[in-house]
mmCIF file with all atom_site columns, C-alpha atoms in Angstrom:
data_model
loop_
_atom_site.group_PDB
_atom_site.id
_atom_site.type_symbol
_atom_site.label_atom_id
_atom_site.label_alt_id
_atom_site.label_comp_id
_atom_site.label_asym_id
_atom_site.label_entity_id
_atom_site.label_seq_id
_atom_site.pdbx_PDB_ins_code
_atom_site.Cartn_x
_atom_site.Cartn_y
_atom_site.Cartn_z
_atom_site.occupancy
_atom_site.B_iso_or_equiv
_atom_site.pdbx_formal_charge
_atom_site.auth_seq_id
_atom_site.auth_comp_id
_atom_site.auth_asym_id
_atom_site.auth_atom_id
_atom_site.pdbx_PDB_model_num
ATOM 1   C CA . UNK A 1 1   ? 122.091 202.141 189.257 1.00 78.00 ? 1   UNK A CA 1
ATOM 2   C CA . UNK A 1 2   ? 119.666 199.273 189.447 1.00 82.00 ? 2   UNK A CA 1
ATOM 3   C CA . UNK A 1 3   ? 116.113 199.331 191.358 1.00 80.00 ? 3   UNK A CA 1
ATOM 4   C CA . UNK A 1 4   ? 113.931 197.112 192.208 1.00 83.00 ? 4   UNK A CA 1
ATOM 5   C CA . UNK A 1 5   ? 110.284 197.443 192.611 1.00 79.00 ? 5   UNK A CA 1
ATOM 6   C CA . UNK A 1 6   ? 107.077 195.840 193.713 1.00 81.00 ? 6   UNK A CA 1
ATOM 7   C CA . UNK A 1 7   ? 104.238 195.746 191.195 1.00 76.00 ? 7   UNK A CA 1
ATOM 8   C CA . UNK A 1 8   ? 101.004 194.546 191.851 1.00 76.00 ? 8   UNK A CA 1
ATOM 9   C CA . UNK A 1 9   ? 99.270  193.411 188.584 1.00 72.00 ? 9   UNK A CA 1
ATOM 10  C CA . UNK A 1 10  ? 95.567  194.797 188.535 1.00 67.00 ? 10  UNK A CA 1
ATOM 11  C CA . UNK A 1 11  ? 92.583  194.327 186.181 1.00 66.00 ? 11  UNK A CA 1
ATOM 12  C CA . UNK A 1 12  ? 91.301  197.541 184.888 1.00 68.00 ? 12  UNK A CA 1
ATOM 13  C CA . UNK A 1 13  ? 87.405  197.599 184.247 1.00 70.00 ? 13  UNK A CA 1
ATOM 14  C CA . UNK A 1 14  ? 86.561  199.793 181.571 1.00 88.00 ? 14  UNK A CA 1
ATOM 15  C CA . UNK A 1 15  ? 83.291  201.892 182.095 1.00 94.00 ? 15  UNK A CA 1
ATOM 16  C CA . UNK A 1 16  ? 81.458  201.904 179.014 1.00 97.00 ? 16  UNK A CA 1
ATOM 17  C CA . UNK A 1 17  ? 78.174  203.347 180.724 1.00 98.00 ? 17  UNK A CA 1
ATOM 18  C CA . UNK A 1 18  ? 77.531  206.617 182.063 1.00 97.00 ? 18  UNK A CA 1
ATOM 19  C CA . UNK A 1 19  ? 74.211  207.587 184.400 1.00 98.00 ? 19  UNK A CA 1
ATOM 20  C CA . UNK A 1 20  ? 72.722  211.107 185.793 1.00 97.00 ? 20  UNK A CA 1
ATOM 21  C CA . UNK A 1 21  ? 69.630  212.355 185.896 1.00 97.00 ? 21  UNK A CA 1
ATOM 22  C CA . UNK A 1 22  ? 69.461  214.734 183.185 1.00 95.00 ? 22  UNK A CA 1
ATOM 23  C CA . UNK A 1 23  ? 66.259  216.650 184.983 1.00 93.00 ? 23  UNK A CA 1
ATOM 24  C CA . UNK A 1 24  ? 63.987  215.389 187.349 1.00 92.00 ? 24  UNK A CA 1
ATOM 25  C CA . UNK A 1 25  ? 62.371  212.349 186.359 1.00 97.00 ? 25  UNK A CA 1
ATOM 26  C CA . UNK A 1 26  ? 64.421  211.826 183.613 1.00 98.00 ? 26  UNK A CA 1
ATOM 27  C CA . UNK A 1 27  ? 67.324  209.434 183.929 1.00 98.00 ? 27  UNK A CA 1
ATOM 28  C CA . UNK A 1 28  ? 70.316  209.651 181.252 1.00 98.00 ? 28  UNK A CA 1
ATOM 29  C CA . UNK A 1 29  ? 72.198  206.610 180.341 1.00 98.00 ? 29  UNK A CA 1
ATOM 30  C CA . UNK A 1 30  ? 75.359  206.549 177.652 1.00 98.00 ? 30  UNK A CA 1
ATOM 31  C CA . UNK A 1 31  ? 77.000  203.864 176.389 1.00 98.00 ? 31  UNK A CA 1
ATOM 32  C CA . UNK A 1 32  ? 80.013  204.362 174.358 1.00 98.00 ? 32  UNK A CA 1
ATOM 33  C CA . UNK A 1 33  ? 80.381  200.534 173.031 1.00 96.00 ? 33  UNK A CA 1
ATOM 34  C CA . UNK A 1 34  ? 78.999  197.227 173.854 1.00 97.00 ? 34  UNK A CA 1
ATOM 35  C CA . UNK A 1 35  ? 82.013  195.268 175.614 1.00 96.00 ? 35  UNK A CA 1
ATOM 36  C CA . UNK A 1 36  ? 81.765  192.648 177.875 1.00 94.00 ? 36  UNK A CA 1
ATOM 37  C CA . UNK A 1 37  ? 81.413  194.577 181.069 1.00 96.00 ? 37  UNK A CA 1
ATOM 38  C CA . UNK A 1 38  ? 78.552  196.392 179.656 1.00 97.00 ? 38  UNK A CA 1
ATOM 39  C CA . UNK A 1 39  ? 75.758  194.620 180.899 1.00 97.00 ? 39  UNK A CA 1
ATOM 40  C CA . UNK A 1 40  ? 76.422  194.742 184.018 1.00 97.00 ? 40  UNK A CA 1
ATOM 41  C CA . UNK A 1 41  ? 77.496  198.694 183.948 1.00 97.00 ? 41  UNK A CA 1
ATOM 42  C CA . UNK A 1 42  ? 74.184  199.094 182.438 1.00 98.00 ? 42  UNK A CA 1
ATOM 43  C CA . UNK A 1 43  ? 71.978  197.123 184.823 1.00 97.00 ? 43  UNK A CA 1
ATOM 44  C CA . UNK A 1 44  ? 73.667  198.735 187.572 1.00 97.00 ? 44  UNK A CA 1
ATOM 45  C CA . UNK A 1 45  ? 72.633  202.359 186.029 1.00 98.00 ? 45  UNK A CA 1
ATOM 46  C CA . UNK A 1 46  ? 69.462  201.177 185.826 1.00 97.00 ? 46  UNK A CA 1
ATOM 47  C CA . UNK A 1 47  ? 68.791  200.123 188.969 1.00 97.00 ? 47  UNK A CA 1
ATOM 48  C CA . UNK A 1 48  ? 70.749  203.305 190.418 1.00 97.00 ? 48  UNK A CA 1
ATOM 49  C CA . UNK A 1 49  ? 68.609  205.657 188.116 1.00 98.00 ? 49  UNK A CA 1
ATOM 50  C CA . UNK A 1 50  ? 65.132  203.392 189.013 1.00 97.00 ? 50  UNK A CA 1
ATOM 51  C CA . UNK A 1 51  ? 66.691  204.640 193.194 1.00 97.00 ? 51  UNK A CA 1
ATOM 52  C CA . UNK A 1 52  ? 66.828  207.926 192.146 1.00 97.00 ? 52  UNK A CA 1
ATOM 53  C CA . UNK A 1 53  ? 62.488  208.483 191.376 1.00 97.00 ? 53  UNK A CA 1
ATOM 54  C CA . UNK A 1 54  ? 63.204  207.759 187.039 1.00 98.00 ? 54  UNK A CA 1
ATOM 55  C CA . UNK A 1 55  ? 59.689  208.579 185.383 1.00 98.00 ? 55  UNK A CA 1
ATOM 56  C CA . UNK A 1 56  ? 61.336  208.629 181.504 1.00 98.00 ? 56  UNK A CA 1
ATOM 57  C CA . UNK A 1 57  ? 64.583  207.711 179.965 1.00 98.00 ? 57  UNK A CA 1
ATOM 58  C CA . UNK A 1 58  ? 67.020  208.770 177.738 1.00 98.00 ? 58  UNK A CA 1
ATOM 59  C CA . UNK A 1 59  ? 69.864  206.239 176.337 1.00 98.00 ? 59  UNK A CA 1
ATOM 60  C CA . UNK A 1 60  ? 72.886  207.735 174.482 1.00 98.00 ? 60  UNK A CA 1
ATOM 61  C CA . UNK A 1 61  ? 74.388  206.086 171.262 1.00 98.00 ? 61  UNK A CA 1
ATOM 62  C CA . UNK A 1 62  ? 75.713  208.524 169.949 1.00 98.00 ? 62  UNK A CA 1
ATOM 63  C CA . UNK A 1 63  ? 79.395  208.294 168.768 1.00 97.00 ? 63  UNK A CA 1
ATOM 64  C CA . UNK A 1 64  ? 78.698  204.541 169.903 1.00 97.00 ? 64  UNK A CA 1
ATOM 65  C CA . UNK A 1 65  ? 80.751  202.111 167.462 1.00 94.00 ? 65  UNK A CA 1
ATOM 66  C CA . UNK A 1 66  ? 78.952  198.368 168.463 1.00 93.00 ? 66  UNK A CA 1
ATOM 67  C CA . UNK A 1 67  ? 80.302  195.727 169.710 1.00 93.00 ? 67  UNK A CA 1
ATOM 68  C CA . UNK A 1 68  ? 79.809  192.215 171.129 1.00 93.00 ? 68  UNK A CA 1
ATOM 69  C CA . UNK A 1 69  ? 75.938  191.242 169.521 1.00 93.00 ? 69  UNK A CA 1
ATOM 70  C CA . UNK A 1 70  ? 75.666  188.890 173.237 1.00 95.00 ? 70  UNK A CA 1
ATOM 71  C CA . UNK A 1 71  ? 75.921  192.313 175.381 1.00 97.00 ? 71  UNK A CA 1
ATOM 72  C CA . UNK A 1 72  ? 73.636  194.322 173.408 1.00 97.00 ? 72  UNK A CA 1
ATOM 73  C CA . UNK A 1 73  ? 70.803  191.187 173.053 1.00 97.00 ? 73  UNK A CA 1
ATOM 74  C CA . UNK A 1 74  ? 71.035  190.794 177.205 1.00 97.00 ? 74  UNK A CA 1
ATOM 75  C CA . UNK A 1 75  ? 70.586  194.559 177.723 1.00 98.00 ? 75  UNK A CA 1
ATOM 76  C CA . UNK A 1 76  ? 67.471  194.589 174.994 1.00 98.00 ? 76  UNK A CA 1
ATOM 77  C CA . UNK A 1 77  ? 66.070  191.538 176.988 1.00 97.00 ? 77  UNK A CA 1
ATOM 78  C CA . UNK A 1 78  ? 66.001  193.964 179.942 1.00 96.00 ? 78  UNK A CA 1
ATOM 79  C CA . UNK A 1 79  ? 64.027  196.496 177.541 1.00 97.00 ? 79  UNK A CA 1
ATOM 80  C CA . UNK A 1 80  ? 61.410  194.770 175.472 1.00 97.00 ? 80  UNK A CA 1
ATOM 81  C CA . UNK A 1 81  ? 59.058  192.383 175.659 1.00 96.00 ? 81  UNK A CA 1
ATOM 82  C CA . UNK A 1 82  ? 59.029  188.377 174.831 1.00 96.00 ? 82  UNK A CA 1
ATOM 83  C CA . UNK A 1 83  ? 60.529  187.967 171.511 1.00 97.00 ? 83  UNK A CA 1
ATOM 84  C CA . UNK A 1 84  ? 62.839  188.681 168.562 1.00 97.00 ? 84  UNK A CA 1
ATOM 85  C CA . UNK A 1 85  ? 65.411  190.859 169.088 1.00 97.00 ? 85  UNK A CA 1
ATOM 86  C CA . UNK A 1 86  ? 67.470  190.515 165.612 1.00 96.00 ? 86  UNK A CA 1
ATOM 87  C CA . UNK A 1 87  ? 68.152  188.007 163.218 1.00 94.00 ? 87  UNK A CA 1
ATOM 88  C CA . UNK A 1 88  ? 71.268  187.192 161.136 1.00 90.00 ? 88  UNK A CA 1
ATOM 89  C CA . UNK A 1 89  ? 70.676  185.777 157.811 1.00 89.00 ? 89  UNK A CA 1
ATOM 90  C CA . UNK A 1 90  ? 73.838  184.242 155.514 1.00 86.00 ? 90  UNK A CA 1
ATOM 91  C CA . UNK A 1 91  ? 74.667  183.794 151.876 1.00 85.00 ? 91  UNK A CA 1
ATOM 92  C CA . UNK A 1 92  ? 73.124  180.684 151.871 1.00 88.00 ? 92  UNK A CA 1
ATOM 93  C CA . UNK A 1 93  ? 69.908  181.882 154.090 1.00 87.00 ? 93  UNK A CA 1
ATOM 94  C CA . UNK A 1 94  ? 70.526  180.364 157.102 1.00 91.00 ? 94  UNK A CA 1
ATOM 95  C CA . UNK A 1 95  ? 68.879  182.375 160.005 1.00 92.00 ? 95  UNK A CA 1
ATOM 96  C CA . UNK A 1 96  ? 70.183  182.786 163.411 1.00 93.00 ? 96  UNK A CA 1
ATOM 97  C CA . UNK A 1 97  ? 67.674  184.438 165.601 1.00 95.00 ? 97  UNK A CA 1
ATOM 98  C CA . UNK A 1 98  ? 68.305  185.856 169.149 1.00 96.00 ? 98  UNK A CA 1
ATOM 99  C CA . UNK A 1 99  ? 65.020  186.452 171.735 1.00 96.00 ? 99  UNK A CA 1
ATOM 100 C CA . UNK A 1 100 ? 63.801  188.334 174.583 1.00 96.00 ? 100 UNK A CA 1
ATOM 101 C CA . UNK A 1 101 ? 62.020  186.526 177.569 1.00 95.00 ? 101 UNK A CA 1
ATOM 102 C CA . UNK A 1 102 ? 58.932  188.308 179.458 1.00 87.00 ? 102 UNK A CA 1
ATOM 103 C CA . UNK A 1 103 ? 61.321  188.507 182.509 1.00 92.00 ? 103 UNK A CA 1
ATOM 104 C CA . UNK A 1 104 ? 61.751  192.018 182.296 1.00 92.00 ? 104 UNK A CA 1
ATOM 105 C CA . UNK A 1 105 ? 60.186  194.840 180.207 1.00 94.00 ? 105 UNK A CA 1
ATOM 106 C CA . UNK A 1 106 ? 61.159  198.806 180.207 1.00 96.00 ? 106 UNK A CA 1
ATOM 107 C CA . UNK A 1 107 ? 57.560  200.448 179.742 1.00 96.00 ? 107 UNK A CA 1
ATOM 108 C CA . UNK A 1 108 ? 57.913  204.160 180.439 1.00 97.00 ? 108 UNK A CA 1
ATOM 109 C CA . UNK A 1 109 ? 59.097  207.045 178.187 1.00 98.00 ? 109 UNK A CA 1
ATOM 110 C CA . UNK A 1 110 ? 62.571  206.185 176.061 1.00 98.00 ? 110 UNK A CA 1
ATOM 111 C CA . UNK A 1 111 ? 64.113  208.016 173.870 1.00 98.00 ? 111 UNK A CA 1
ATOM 112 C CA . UNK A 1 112 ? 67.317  207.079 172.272 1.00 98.00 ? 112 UNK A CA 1
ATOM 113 C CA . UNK A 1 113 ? 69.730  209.180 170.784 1.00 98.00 ? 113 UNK A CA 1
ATOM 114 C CA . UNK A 1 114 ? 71.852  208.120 167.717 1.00 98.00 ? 114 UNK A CA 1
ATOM 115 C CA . UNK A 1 115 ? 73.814  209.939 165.258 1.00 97.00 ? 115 UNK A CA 1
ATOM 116 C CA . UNK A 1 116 ? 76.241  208.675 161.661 1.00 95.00 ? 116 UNK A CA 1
ATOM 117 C CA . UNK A 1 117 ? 78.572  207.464 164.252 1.00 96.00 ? 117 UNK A CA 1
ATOM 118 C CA . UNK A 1 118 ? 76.210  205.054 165.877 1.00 97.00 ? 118 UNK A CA 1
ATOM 119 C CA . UNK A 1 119 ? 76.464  201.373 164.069 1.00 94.00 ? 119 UNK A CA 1
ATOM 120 C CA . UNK A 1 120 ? 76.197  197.974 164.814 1.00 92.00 ? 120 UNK A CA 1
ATOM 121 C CA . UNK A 1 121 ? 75.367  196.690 167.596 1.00 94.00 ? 121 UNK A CA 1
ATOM 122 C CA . UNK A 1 122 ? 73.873  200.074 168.442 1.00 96.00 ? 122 UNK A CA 1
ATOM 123 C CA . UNK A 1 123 ? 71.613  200.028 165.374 1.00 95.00 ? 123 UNK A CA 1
ATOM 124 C CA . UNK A 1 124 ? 70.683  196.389 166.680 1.00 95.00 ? 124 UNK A CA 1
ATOM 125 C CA . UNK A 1 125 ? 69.304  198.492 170.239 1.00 97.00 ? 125 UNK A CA 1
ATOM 126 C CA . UNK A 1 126 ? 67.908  201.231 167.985 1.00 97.00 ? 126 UNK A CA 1
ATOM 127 C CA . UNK A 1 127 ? 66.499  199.349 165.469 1.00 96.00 ? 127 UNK A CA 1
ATOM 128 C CA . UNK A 1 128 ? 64.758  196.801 168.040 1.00 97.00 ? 128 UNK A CA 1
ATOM 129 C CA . UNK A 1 129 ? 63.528  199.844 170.034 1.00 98.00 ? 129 UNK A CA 1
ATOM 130 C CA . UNK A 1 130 ? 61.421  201.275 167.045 1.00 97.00 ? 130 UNK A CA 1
ATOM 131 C CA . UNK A 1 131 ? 60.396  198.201 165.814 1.00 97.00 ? 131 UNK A CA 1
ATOM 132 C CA . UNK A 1 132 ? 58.510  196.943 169.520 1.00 97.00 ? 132 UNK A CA 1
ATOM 133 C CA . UNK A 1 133 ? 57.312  201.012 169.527 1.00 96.00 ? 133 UNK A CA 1
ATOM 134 C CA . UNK A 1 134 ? 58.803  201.371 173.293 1.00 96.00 ? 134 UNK A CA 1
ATOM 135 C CA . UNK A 1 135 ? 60.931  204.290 172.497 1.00 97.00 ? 135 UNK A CA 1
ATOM 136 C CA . UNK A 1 136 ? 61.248  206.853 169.542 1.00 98.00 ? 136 UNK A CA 1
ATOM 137 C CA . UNK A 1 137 ? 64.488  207.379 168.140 1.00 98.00 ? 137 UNK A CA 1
ATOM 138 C CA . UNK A 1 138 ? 66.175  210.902 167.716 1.00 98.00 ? 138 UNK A CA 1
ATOM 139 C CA . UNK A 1 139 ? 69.115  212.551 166.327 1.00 98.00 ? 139 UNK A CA 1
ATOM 140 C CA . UNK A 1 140 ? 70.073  211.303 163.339 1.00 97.00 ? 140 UNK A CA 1
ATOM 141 C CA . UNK A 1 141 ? 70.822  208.236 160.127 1.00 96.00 ? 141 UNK A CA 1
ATOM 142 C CA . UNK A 1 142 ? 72.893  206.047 161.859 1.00 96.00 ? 142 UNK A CA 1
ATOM 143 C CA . UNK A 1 143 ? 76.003  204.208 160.248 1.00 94.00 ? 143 UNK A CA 1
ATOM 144 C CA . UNK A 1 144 ? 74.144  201.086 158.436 1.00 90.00 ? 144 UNK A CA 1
ATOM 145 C CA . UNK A 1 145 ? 76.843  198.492 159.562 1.00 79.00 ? 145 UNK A CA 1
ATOM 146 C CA . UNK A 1 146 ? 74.985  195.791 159.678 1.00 59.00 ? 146 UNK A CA 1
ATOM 147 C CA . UNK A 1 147 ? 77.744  192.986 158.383 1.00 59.00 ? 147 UNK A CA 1
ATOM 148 C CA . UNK A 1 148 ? 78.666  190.084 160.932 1.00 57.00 ? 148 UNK A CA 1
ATOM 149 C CA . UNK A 1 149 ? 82.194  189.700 159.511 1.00 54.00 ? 149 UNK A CA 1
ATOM 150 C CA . UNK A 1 150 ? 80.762  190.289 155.973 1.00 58.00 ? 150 UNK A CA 1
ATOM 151 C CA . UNK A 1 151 ? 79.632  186.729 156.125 1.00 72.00 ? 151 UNK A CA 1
ATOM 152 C CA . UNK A 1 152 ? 76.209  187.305 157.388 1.00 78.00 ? 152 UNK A CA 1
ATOM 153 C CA . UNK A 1 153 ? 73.813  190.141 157.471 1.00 84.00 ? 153 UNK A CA 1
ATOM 154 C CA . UNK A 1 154 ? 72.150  191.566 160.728 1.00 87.00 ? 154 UNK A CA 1
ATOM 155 C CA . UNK A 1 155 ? 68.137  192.191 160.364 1.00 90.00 ? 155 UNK A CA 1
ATOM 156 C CA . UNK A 1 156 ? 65.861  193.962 162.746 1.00 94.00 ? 156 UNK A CA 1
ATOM 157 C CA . UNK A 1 157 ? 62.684  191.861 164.412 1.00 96.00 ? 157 UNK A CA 1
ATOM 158 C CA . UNK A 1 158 ? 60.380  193.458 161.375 1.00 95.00 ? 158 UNK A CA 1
ATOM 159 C CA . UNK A 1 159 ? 62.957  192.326 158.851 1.00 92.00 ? 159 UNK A CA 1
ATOM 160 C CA . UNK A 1 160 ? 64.835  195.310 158.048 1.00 92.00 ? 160 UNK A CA 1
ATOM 161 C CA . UNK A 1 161 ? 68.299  195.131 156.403 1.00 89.00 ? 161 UNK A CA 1
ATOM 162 C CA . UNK A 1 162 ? 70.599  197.453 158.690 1.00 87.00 ? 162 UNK A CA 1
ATOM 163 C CA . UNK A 1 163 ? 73.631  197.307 156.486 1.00 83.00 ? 163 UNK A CA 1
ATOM 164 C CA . UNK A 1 164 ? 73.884  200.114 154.362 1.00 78.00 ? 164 UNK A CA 1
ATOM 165 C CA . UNK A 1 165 ? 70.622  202.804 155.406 1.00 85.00 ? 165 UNK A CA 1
ATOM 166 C CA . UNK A 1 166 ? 70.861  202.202 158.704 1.00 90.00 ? 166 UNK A CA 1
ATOM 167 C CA . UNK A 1 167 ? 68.441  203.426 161.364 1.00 94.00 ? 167 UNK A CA 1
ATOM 168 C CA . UNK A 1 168 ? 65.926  206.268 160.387 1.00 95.00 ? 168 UNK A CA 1
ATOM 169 C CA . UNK A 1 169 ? 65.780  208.460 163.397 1.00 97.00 ? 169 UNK A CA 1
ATOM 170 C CA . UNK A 1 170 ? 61.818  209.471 164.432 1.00 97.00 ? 170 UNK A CA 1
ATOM 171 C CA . UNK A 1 171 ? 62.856  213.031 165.147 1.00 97.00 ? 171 UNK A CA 1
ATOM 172 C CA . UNK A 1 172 ? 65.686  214.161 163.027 1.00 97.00 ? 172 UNK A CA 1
ATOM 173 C CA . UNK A 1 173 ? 68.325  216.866 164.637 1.00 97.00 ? 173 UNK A CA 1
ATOM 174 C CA . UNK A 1 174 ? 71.269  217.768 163.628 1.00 97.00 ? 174 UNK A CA 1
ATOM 175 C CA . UNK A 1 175 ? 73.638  218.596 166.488 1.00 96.00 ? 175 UNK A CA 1
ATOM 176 C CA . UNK A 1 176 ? 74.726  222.447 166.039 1.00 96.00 ? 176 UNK A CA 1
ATOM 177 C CA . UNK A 1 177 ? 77.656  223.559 168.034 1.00 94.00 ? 177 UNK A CA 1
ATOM 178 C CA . UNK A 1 178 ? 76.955  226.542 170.008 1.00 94.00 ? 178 UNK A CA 1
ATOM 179 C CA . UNK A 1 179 ? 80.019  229.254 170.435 1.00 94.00 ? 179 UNK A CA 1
ATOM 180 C CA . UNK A 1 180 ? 79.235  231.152 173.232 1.00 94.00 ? 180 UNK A CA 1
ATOM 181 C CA . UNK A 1 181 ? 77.927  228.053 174.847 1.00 95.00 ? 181 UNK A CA 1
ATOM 182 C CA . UNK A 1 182 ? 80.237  225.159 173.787 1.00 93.00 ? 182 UNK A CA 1
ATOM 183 C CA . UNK A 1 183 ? 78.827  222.718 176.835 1.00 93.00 ? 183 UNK A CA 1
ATOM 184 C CA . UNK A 1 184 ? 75.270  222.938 174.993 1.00 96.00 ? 184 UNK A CA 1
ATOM 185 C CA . UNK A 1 185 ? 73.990  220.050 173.561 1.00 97.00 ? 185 UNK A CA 1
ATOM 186 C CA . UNK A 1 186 ? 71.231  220.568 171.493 1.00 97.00 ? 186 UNK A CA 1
ATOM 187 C CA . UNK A 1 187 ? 70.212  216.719 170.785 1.00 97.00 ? 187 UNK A CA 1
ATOM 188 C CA . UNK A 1 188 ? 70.106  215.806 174.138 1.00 97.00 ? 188 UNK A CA 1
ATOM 189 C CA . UNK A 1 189 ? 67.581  218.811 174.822 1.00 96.00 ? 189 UNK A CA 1
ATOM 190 C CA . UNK A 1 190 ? 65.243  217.599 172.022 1.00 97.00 ? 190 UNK A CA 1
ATOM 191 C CA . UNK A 1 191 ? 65.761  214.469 173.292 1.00 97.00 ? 191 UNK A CA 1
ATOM 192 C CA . UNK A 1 192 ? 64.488  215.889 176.958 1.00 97.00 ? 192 UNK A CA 1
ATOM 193 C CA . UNK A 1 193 ? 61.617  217.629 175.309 1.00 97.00 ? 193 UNK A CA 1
ATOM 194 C CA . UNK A 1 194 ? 60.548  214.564 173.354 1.00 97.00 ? 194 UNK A CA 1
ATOM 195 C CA . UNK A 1 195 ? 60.627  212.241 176.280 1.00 97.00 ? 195 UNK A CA 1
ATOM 196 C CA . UNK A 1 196 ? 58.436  214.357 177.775 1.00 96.00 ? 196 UNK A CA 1
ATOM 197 C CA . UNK A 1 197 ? 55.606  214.486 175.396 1.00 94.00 ? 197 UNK A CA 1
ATOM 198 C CA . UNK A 1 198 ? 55.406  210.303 174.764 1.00 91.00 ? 198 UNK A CA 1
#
């Protein structure tokens, strides 16, 4: 027996970003990859977070596989200061460099959390965070994937080589599951206790 239906096409926004205040003061922000819809997910966080009476923040890479290099360069340009954010450099030395203006600057507590799973463009975020000195890093080595289809190699505004060591965390933890409380997270709480003391 034949049917016939009605379908209504739709475009389906992925939600890469996720937002809560973790504790009072503190806002928590997570992004899981850098797509195009990012930035805006993330701005809107922000600004939803900022509503909410955020003193500190905490931004979640962990797990967080990269992405598009644009997306994670406009987020950072809502982060740091005026200047570089990363560089690439090819085989034959050529340098592109991407920049922050002085539009907009993040300048209380951050803390962002990274583990081996973090790479890419999320070492770019990292790796730009540590070197400007706005936010400590915790958790622990990220990936090192800092190849732009192999041809060119990403470098962080003091010049470091990502590809291959990756991003040094500030305050190293290891995330231990806990049994009888399988919900815990024990990164994020170091990551709580270390906003708190910058």
């Amino acid at each position: 027996e034949e049917k016939e239906f009605a379908v209504k096409r739709d475009t389906i926004v992925e939600q890469t970003v996720e937002s809560k205040m973790a504790e009072e003061g503190i806002g928590y922000i997570r992004i899981t990859e850098f797509a195009s819809v990012t930035y805006d997910q993330y701005k809107e966080a922000m600004d939803s977070l900022e509503e909410q009476g955020m003193e500190r923040l905490i931004v979640d890479l962990r797990n967080n596989p990269g992405g598009n290099l644009k997306t994670v360069c406009q987020i950072l340009d809502l982060m740091l200061p005026e200047g570089l954010i990363v560089y690439t450099e090819d085989k034959n030395g050529e340098k592109e460099e991407y920049t922050s203006d002085a539009e907009h600057v993040f300048e209380k507590p951050l803390v962002v959390l990274m583990n081996g799973n973090s790479a890419s463009a999320s070492e770019i975020f990292g790796g730009a965070i540590q070197d400007y000195g706005t936010g400590e890093i915790v958790g622990t080595q990220s990936y090192g994937k800092g190849v732009k289809l192999t041809i060119a190699e990403y470098f962080t505004p003091k010049g470091r080589n990502i590809n291959g060591t990756g991003i040094t965390p500030d305050v190293e933890i290891e995330y231990v599951y806990d049994e009888n409380n399988p919900d815990r997270d024990n990164q994020l709480e170091k990551a709580i206790e270390t906003v708190k003391n910058i």
